[in-house]
Each structure stands twice: as C-alpha cells, then as structure tokens.
Amino acid sequence: MLYIAHDPIYCHPLPTGPNGEPHRFPMLKYELIPEQLLYEGTCTSENFFSPGTLEERWILGVHTYPYWEDLRRLRISEKMVRRIGFPLSARLIERETRIAQGTIECTHYASKYGISMNVAGGTHHAYADRGEGFCLLNDVAIAANYLLENRLATKILVIDLDVHQGNGTAVIFQNDPRVFTFSMHGKDNYPLHKEISNLDIALPTGSQDDEYLGLLTQTLPSLFEQQKPDFAFYISGVDILGTDKLGKLKVSIAGCRQRDEFVFEQCQAHQVPVVVSMGGGYSPRIADIVEAHCNTFRSAQKIYF
C-alpha cells in the first residue's frame, strides 16, 4: 500500500503582493494534490497519514542549535526572512517540523512497501545554519540522519531532480561518505552560487525531454551499481517543466512523468526503498503544477502496486 504524508498545515496562508497579486509560491498545490488524487481514485483516504511531532534531537542532528533557537523563537534576521521568502510565524515553524516528521515517518513505510511519499518536502536549500529559497528545515537531510543514527540504513542515495541545485543538502553531507548526493539541475538557475554535490549535472537552458531523459538514463543505473545504496530519497520537483516561471528548462509533462517512472523502476530493480518529497513547481497555471505532481503519485501506484 502507498502511504502518503499530508496534513492541512501544509497549505500555509501567504500574503498577497502590494497590488493584490498572489504570492509567487503556489501554496495551494498542497491542498489540490490530495483532492485530485482522491477525486480520480488514484488514492483513497487510507493512503494518507498525518505526521506526528518532530523530536528536537532530529532537527539538531542536522541544523545548528543557534539557527534552530532563532527559528523557534522567531528571531531570525530580516535578511534571512527575505532569503527564505515566507513571513516568519509560529505556525510556519510548526508546518516545517511536521513536513520533516512526515519524511521521517515515510522511511518506515518505504522500508516495508518499497516506496512512501510526502505531499510536501524537498526543502533542499536549507543549510545547517540558515534557510533560503522557501526552505527552513532540510527534511531529506533530517530523515537521512534519522536512518543513519538508528542504523536503519548504511548508505543513502539522494536523487535530487528539482530544477534548482540541492545546495543545502550538498553542504550538509559534504564530509559524510554514508550519503551520496546527486543533483541534476538547470545550469543557469537559482542558486547563483552552486555548491559541490557528490555528482552534479548542470543542464543548459532550454534542455528538452530527449536531452534530459538521456542524461538521466545514462547516469542513474550506474550510481546504483557503484554506490550500492540501501535507501534512497527522491526530490521530484516539477519545475523542470517548460511552463515553469523559474525553471528555464523545456521538459514536457509527459517527459516529467517518464523521469519519475524511470527513477521508480531503478529503485525497484535494485531493491532500494525510496521516499519521495515533492520539491518545487512554479508554472503560472496551478493546474499544470498539480497535474505534474499527481503524475508522480500515479507512477508510484502503477509501478509498485
């Protein structure tokens, strides 16, 4: 059975712009994705679970104590608030901890059923000591550390296919050979300064399905063979779409779905449990974002169940 982490707190209210325009982060997708999956019958209510409370020790296993203290006491600098892109509030911090806990809980379901998914997460721009790019706590890093500390995994592969480089994740694990970070992203996208993952593939602006899928199919199987992970995290951002406002690539919705299916097929073929966090998506039409994200869930159901 496919277990999916979701909670109403994921859909956090955001302020409109000075002229009443919506916030550039499409928070509504966290409400619409489950609704669509339920409506079409891809999932039932039994597939969804609400994450519990995140223990502070798992936050501090990845993030520094001063940063976490400043976050929870709502005293991070205005400059960092601007870099994060969300107004700071206690409700926002609770949201971030619930998302990270969702990714942790997904690891147990993935170990049992092969795959589990979080409707949110993929907050890969969060560093140990700071947040940026709509990311405050790094859910994949927290969950990976949880697995390692509990000896539930010995070698982890992070497959980050969001269009933006997983800069925070790369730095958090730069000196940890137990975690291999793979990021395939747009060369000319945010962040301007790229960090060094274990493997980075930077795609030129305008890359389409053939180039994108060709590189992925050449790369991922050999990573499984060389690294021999016993657990994987997949950040399935749909900001690779040609319609995306921030993406700069030209992948189609069909190509995005082929990407997901290939990742799942590789995880399954190598018998590696995988937890999926959704990552970003910024197409002007929210229907495009929701459709591409829902394809990830549809693909998981098709391949695993």
Tab-separated table of N, CA and C in Angstrom, residues 163-164 189 237-251 280-284 288-289:
chain	number	residue	atom	x	y	z
A	163	VAL	N	14.646	21.404	-10.365
A	163	VAL	CA	15.412	22.181	-11.345
A	163	VAL	C	16.503	23.040	-10.692
A	164	HIS	N	16.363	23.269	-9.387
A	164	HIS	CA	17.358	24.050	-8.654
A	164	HIS	C	18.295	23.122	-7.892
A	189	ASN	N	20.064	28.373	-13.312
A	189	ASN	CA	19.019	28.615	-12.328
A	189	ASN	C	19.585	29.010	-10.967
A	237	GLY	N	10.899	17.522	-8.000
A	237	GLY	CA	10.393	18.840	-8.394
A	237	GLY	C	9.858	18.843	-9.819
A	238	VAL	N	8.745	19.542	-10.016
A	238	VAL	CA	8.174	19.637	-11.366
A	238	VAL	C	8.470	20.999	-11.987
A	239	ASP	N	9.469	21.678	-11.433
A	239	ASP	CA	9.897	22.962	-12.004
A	239	ASP	C	10.834	22.766	-13.194
A	240	ILE	N	10.979	21.511	-13.659
A	240	ILE	CA	11.692	21.255	-14.913
A	240	ILE	C	10.792	21.504	-16.127
A	241	LEU	N	9.491	21.712	-15.876
A	241	LEU	CA	8.539	21.879	-16.983
A	241	LEU	C	8.837	23.136	-17.811
A	242	GLY	N	8.544	23.024	-19.087
A	242	GLY	CA	8.703	24.181	-19.963
A	242	GLY	C	7.827	25.353	-19.597
A	243	THR	N	6.724	25.085	-18.891
A	243	THR	CA	5.797	26.146	-18.480
A	243	THR	C	6.256	26.872	-17.208
A	244	ASP	N	7.295	26.366	-16.535
A	244	ASP	CA	7.666	26.896	-15.220
A	244	ASP	C	8.247	28.302	-15.320
A	245	LYS	N	7.817	29.174	-14.405
A	245	LYS	CA	8.294	30.563	-14.389
A	245	LYS	C	9.757	30.669	-13.976
A	246	LEU	N	10.228	29.736	-13.177
A	246	LEU	CA	11.578	29.826	-12.617
A	246	LEU	C	12.526	28.763	-13.149
A	247	GLY	N	12.029	27.894	-14.027
A	247	GLY	CA	12.782	26.690	-14.359
A	247	GLY	C	13.850	26.790	-15.426
A	248	LYS	N	13.554	27.427	-16.542
A	248	LYS	CA	14.480	27.616	-17.669
A	248	LYS	C	14.774	26.345	-18.471
A	249	LEU	N	14.117	25.228	-18.113
A	249	LEU	CA	14.207	24.037	-18.952
A	249	LEU	C	12.910	23.912	-19.753
A	250	LYS	N	12.867	22.943	-20.661
A	250	LYS	CA	11.710	22.808	-21.557
A	250	LYS	C	11.188	21.368	-21.574
A	251	VAL	N	11.138	20.752	-20.411
A	251	VAL	CA	10.647	19.374	-20.335
A	251	VAL	C	9.115	19.381	-20.356
A	280	GLY	N	9.828	21.586	-5.894
A	280	GLY	CA	9.189	22.804	-6.389
A	280	GLY	C	8.400	22.631	-7.671
A	281	GLY	N	7.678	23.690	-8.012
A	281	GLY	CA	6.887	23.779	-9.229
A	281	GLY	C	6.238	25.148	-9.276
A	282	TYR	N	6.491	25.918	-10.341
A	282	TYR	CA	6.080	27.330	-10.348
A	282	TYR	C	5.442	27.747	-11.676
A	283	SER	N	4.768	26.809	-12.326
A	283	SER	CA	4.065	27.163	-13.564
A	283	SER	C	2.942	28.153	-13.255
A	284	PRO	N	2.674	29.109	-14.166
A	284	PRO	CA	1.619	30.101	-13.913
A	284	PRO	C	0.248	29.474	-13.676
A	288	ASP	N	-1.264	22.963	-14.118
A	288	ASP	CA	-0.074	22.299	-14.670
A	288	ASP	C	0.795	21.723	-13.554
A	289	ILE	N	0.935	22.492	-12.478
A	289	ILE	CA	1.733	22.037	-11.332
A	289	ILE	C	1.099	20.789	-10.722
